[in-house]
Short mmCIF file of C-alpha atoms in Angstrom, two decimals:
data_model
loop_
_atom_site.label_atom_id
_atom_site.label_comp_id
_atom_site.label_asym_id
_atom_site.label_seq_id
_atom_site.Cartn_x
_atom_site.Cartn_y
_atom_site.Cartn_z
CA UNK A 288 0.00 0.00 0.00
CA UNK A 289 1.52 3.61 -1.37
CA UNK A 290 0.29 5.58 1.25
CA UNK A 291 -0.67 5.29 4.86
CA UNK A 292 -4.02 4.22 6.81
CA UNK A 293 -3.63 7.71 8.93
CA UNK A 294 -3.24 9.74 5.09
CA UNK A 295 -5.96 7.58 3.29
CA UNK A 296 -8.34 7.90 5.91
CA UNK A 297 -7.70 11.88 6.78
CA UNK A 298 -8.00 12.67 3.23
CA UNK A 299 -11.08 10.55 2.66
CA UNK A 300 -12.65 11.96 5.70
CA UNK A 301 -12.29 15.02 4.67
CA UNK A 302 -13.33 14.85 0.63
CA UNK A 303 -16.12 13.24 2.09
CA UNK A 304 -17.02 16.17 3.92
CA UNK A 305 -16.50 18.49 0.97
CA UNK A 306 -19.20 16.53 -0.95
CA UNK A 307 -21.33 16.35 2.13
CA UNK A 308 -21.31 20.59 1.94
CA UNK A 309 -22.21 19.97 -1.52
CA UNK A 310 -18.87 21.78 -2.87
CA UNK A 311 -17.89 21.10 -6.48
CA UNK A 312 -14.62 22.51 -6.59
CA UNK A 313 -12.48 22.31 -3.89
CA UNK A 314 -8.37 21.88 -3.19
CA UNK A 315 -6.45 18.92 -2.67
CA UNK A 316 -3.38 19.73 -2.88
CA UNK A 317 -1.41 22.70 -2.46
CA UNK A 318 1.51 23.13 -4.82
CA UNK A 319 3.45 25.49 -2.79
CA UNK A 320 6.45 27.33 -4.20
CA UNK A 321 8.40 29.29 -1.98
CA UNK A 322 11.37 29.98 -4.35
CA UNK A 323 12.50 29.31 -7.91
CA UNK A 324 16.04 29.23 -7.25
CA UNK A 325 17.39 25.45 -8.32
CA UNK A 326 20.76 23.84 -7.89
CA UNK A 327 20.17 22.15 -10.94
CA UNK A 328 19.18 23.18 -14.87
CA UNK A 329 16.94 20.10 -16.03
CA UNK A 330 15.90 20.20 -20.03
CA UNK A 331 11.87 20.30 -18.73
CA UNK A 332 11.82 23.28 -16.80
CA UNK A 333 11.43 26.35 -17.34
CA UNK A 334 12.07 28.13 -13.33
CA UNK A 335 15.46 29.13 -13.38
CA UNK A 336 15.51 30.48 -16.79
CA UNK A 337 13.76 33.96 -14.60
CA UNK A 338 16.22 36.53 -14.17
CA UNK A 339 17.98 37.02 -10.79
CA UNK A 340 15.64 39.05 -8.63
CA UNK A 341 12.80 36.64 -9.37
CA UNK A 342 15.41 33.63 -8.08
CA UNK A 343 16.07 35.16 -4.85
CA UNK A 344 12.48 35.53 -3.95
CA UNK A 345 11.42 34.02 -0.48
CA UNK A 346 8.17 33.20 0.33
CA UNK A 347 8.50 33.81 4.53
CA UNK A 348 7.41 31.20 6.84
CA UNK A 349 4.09 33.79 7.45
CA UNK A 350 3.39 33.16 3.61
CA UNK A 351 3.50 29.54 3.37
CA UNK A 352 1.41 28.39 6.37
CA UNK A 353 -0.89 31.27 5.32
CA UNK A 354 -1.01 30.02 2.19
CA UNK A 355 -2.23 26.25 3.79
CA UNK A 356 -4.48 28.29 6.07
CA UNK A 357 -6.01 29.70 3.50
CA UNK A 358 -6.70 26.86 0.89
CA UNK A 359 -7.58 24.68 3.27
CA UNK A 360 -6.15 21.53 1.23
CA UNK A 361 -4.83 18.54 3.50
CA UNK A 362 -2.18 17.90 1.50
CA UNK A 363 0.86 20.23 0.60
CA UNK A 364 3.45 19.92 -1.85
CA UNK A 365 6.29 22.21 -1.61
CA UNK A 366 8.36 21.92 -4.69
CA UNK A 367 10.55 25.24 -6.51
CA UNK A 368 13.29 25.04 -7.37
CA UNK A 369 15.03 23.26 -4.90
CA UNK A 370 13.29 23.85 -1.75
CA UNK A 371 16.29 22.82 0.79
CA UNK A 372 18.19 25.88 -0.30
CA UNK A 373 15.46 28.23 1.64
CA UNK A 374 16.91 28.36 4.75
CA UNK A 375 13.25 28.59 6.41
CA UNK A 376 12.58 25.40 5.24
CA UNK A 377 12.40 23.45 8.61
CA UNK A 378 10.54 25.82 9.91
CA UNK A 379 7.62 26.15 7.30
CA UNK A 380 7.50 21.95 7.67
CA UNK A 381 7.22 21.99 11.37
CA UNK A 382 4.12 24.59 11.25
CA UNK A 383 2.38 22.89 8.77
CA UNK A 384 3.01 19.53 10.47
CA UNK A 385 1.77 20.84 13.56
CA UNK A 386 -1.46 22.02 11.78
CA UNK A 387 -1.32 18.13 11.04
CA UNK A 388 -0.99 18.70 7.07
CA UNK A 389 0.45 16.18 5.38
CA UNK A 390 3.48 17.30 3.60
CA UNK A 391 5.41 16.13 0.50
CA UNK A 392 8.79 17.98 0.27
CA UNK A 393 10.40 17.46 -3.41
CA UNK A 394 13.72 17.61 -3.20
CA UNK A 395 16.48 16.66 -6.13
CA UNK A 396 18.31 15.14 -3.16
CA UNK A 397 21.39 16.53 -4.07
CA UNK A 398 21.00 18.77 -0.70
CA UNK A 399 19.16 16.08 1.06
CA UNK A 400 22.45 14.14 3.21
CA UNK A 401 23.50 17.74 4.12
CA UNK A 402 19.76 18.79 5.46
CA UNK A 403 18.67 16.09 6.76
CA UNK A 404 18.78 16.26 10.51
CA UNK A 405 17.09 19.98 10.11
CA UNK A 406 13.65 17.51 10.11
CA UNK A 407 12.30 14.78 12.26
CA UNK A 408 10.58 11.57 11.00
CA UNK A 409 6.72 11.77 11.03
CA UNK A 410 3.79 10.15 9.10
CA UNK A 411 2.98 13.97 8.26
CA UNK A 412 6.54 14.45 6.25
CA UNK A 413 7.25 12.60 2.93
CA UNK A 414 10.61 13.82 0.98
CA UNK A 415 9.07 13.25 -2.44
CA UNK A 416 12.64 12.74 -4.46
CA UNK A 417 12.57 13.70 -8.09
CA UNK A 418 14.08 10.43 -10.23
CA UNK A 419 13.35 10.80 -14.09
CA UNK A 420 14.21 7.47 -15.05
CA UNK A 421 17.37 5.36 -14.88
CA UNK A 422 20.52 6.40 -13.75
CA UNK A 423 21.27 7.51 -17.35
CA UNK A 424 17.70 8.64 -18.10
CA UNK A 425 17.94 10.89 -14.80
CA UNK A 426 21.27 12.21 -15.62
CA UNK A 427 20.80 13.11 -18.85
CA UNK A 428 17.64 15.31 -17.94
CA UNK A 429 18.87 17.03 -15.19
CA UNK A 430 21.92 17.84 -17.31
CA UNK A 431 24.08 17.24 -14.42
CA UNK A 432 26.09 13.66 -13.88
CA UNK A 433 26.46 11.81 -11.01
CA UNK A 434 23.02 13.50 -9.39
CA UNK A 435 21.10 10.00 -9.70
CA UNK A 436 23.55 8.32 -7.11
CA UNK A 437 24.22 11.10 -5.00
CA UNK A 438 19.87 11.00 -5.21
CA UNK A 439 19.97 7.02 -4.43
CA UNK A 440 22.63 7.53 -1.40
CA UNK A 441 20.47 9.62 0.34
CA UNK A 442 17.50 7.89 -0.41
CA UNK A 443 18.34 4.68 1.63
CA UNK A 444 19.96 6.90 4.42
CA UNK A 445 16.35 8.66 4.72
CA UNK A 446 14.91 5.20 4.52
CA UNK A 447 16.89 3.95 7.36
CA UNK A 448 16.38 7.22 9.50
CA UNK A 449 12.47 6.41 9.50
CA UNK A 450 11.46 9.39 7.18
CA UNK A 451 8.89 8.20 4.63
CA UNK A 452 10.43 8.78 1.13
CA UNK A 453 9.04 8.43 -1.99
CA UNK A 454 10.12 8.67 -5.50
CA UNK A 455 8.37 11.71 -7.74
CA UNK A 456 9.24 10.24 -11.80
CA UNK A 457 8.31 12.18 -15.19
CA UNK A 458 8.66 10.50 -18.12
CA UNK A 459 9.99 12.05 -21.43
CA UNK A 460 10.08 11.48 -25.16
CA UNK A 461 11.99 8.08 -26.13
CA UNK A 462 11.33 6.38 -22.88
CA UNK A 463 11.27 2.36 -23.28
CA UNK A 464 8.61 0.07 -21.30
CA UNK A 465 11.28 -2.05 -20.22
CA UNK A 466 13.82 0.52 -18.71
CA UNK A 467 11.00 2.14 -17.23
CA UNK A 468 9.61 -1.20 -15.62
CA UNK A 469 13.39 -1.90 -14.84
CA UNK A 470 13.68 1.67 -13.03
CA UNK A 471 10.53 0.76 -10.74
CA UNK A 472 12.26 -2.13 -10.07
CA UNK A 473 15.11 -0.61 -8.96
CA UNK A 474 12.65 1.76 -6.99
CA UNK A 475 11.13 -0.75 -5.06
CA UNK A 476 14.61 -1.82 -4.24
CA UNK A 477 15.53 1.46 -2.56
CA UNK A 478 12.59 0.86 -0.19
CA UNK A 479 10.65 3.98 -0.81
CA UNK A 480 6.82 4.39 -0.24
CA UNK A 481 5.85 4.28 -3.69
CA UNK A 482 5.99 6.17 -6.85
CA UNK A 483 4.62 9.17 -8.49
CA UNK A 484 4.44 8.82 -11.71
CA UNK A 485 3.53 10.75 -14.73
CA UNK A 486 4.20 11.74 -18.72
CA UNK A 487 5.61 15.11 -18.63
CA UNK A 488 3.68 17.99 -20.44
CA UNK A 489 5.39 20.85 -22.92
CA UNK A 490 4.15 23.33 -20.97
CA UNK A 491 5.12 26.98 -22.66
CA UNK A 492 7.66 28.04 -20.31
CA UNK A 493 9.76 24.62 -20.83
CA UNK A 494 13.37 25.44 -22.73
CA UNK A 495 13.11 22.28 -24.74
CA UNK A 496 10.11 21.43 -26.05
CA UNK A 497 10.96 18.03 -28.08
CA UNK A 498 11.59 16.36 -24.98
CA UNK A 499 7.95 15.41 -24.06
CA UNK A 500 6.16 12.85 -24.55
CA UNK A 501 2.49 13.29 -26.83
CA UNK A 502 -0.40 11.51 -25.29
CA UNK A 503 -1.01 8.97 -27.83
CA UNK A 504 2.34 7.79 -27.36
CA UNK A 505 1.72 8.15 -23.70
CA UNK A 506 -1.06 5.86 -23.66
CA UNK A 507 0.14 3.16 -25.33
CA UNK A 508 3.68 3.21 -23.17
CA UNK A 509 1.90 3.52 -19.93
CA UNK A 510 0.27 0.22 -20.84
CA UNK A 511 3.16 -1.80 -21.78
CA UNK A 512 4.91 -0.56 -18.59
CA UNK A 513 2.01 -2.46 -16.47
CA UNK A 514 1.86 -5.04 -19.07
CA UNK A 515 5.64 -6.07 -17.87
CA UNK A 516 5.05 -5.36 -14.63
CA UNK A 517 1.85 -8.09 -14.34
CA UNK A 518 4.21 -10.23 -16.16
CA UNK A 519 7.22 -9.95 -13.93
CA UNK A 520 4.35 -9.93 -10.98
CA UNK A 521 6.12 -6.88 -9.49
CA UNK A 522 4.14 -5.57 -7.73
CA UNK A 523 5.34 -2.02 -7.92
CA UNK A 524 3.25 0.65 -5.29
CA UNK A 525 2.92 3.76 -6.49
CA UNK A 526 1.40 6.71 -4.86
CA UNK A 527 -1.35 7.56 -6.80
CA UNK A 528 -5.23 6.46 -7.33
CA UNK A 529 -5.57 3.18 -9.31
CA UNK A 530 -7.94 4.69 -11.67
CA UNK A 531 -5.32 7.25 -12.05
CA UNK A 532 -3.03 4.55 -13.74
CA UNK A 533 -6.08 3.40 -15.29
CA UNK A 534 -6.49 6.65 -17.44
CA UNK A 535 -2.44 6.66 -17.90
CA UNK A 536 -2.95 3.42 -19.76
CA UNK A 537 -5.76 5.09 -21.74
CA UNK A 538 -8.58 3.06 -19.53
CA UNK A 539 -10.48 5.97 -19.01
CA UNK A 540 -11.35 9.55 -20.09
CA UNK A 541 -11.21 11.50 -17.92
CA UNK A 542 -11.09 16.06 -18.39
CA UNK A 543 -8.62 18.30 -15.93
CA UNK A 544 -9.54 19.27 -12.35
CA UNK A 545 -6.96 22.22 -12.30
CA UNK A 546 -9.06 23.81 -9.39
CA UNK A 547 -7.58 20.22 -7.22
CA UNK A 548 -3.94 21.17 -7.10
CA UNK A 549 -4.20 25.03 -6.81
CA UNK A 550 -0.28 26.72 -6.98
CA UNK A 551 0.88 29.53 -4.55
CA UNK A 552 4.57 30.74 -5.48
CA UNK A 553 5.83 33.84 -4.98
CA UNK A 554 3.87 35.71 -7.83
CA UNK A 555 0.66 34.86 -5.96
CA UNK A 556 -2.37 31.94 -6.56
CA UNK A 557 -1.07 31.03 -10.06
CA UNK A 558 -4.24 30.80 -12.73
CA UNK A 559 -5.11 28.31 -13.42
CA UNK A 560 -2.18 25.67 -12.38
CA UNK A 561 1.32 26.01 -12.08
CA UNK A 562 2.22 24.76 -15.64
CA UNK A 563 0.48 27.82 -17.71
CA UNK A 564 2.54 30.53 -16.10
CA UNK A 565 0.98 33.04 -18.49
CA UNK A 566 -2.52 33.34 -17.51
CA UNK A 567 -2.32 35.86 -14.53
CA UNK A 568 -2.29 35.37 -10.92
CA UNK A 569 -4.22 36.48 -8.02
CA UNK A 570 -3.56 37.52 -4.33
CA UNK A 571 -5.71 35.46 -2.72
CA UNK A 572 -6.89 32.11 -2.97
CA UNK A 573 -10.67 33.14 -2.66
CA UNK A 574 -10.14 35.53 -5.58
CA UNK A 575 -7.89 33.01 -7.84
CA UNK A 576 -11.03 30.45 -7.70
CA UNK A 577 -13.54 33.15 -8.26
CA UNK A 578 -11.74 34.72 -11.24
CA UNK A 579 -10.34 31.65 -12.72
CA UNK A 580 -12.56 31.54 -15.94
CA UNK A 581 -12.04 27.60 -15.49
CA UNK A 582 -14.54 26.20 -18.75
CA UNK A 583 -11.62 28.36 -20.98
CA UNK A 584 -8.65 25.03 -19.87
CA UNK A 585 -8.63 21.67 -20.49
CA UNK A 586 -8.24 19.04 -23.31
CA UNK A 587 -10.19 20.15 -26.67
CA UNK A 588 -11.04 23.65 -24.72
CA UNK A 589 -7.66 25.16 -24.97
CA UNK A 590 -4.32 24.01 -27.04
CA UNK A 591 -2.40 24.63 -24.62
CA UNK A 592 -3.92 21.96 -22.52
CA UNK A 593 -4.27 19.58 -25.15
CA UNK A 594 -1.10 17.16 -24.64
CA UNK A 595 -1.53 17.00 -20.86
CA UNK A 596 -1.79 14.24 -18.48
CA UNK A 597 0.34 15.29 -15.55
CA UNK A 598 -1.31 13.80 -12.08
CA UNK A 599 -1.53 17.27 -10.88
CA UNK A 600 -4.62 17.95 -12.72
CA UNK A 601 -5.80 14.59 -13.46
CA UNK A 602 -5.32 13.05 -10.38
CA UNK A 603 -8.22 14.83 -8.52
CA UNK A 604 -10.50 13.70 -10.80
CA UNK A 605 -9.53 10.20 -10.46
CA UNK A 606 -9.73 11.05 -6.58
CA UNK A 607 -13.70 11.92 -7.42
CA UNK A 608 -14.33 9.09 -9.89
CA UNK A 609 -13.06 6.62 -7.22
CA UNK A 610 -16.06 8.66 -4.54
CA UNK A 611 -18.47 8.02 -7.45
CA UNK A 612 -17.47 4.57 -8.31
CA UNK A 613 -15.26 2.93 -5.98
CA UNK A 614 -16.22 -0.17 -6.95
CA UNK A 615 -13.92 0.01 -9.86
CA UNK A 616 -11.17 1.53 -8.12
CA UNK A 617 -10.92 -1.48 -5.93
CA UNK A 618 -11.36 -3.39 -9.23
CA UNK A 619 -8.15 -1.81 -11.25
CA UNK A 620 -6.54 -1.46 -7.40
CA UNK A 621 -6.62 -5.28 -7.10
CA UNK A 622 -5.84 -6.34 -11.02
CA UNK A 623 -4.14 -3.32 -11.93
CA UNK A 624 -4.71 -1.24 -15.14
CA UNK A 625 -5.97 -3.27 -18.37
CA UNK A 626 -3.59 -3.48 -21.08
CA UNK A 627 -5.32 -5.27 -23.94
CA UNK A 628 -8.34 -4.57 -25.69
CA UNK A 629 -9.73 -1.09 -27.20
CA UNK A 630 -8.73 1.98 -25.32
CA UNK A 631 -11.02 4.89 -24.46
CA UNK A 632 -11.56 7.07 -27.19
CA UNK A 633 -9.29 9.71 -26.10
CA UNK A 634 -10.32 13.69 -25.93
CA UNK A 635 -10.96 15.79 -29.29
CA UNK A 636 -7.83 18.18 -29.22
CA UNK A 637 -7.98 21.70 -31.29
CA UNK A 638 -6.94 21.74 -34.64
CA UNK A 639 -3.52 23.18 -35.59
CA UNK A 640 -5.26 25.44 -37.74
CA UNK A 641 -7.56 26.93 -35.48
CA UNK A 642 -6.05 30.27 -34.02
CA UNK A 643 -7.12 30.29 -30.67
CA UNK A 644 -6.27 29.10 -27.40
CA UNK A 645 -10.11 30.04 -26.20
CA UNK A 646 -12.74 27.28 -25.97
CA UNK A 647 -13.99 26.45 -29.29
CA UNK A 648 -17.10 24.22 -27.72
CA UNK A 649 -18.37 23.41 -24.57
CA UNK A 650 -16.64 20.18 -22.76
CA UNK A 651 -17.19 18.78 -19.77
CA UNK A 652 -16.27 15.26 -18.39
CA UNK A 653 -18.22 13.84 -15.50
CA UNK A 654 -16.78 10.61 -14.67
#
């Protein structure tokens, strides 16, 4: 099992009681952003291409736990950048731990030996370490060598201090079923939680754009990955919802919930999730979900949306399909995603031709 009874049963209690207030749209996660700055210059993102005054801006410790304060989500995910270079780091975890939110710090690791003993083990505190891949998969996106051992030292040293650890992977253009299959392998030897895994997404701020991975392509890759896993009987755990997977191997069809993992970073409440960094922000969360126009995003509404299928916004409405029909969760929990057979037809995407990034129809999934 990916994730603990205490997490499973906090956040189900309290989804449950967002549905029970009849709420359609409310957070689960809180991508939280305190800085920019990286120790790293990976090929997919586009952070620390801002100029120098945006990298050295904080977020305060004030900021973040008002930031969890006021969303409300039970889960927080503080990613960057690198988020062990703010030196207020251990002190934004301990508040929100206090507050009992459960919190996922991605890290590259690189910092991770070094910073270690700045937190204490608890089932509230995950360091959610970003792997891309294989050793030379990992390397080679990160543009940095050596960073997938020094990431796999500290790793089993976490493992063996009692911290919960888990491994955050994106997958990229010219990934292979088997290496991947072999790297969750190699995972599960590490002893980490589980996985988090997901294609990456050219989102417009990324400095190299042939690097991701289309969703067709996706589809089909995500399916041969589980394919070799059932017939290696892995059993690899992964930290996500099983009809999650289930729409990774093109199972299901499902539209984004971008209003599930809302962003604060030190711009403000990012419109409408962190990977379109050009549609505006706002200054408080109450404003950013009344002002979001949220029918203009998603697949076939808006291009830029169209080759997404990052876990950030599809996740959360995986989380509400598995409310609505959990039934089939436990199904796909217990056999794992299907990999034979017709696939879901998949979303209608926006023509190149058309010259808009507005909606050109009206689409909405309710799964």
């Amino acid at each position: 099992m990916g994730v603990p009874l205490i997490q499973s049963y906090k956040v189900g209690r309290y989804i449950v009681s967002q549905k029970l207030r009849g709420r359609k749209r409310y957070p689960l996660v809180l991508m939280l952003e305190p800085l920019f700055r990286c120790n790293l210059a990976c090929a997919g993102c586009g952070k620390i291409d801002y100029p120098d005054d945006v990298l050295d801006k904080r977020l305060s410790v004030e900021e973040c736990i008002g930031a969890a304060e006021e969303c409300g989500a039970p889960i927080i995910s503080i990613a960057g950048g690198e988020p062990l270079i703010h030196k207020d780091m251990p002190e934004v975890v301990k508040g929100l731990v206090e507050r009992k939110r459960f919190v996922y710090l991605c890290t590259n690791a690189l910092l991770l030996k070094k910073r270690m003993d700045d937190y204490t083990p608890s089932p509230y505190l995950t360091f959610s370490v970003h792997l891309d891949g294989n050793e030379h998969r990992h390397d080679d996106s990160v543009c940095q060598p050596g960073t997938y051992q020094r990431a796999a030292v500290a790793i089993r040293e976490a493992v063996e201090k009692g911290f919960r650890v888990t491994v955050n992977c994106t997958l990229f253009q010219g990934e292979g079923a088997e290496e991947v299959a072999n790297f969750l392998d190699d995972c599960k030897a590490l002893g980490v939680e589980g996985v988090t895994i997901s294609p990456g997404f050219n989102y417009e701020r990324a400095p190299q754009q042939e690097v991701f991975i289309q969703r067709r392509a996706s589809r089909q890759l995500f399916r041969d990955i589980f394919r070799i896993g059932k017939e290696r009987k892995a059993k690899w755990t992964f930290n996500q919802s099983s009809l999650f997977l289930d729409f990774l191997a093109g199972n299901q069809n499902y539209q984004c919930t971008p209003w599930g993992n809302p962003t604060r970073n030190i711009f403000g409440w990012q419109k409408p999730c962190y990977l379109l960094v050009s549609e505006g922000y706002a200054q408080t969360y109450q404003e950013m979900m009344e002002t979001t126009p949220w029918d203009q995003y998603g697949v076939g509404v808006n291009r830029k949306c169209d080759q997404c299928q990052v876990h950030s916004g599809f996740e959360p409405t995986a989380v509400n399909d598995t409310f609505a029909h959990p039934l089939r969760a436990l199904k796909v929990a217990l056999r794992g995603p299907r990999t034979k057979g017709p696939m879901a037809p998949d979303m209608p995407t926006i023509p190149p031709s058309q010259g808009s990034d507005h909606p050109v129809f009206p689409l909405r999934v309710e799964r």
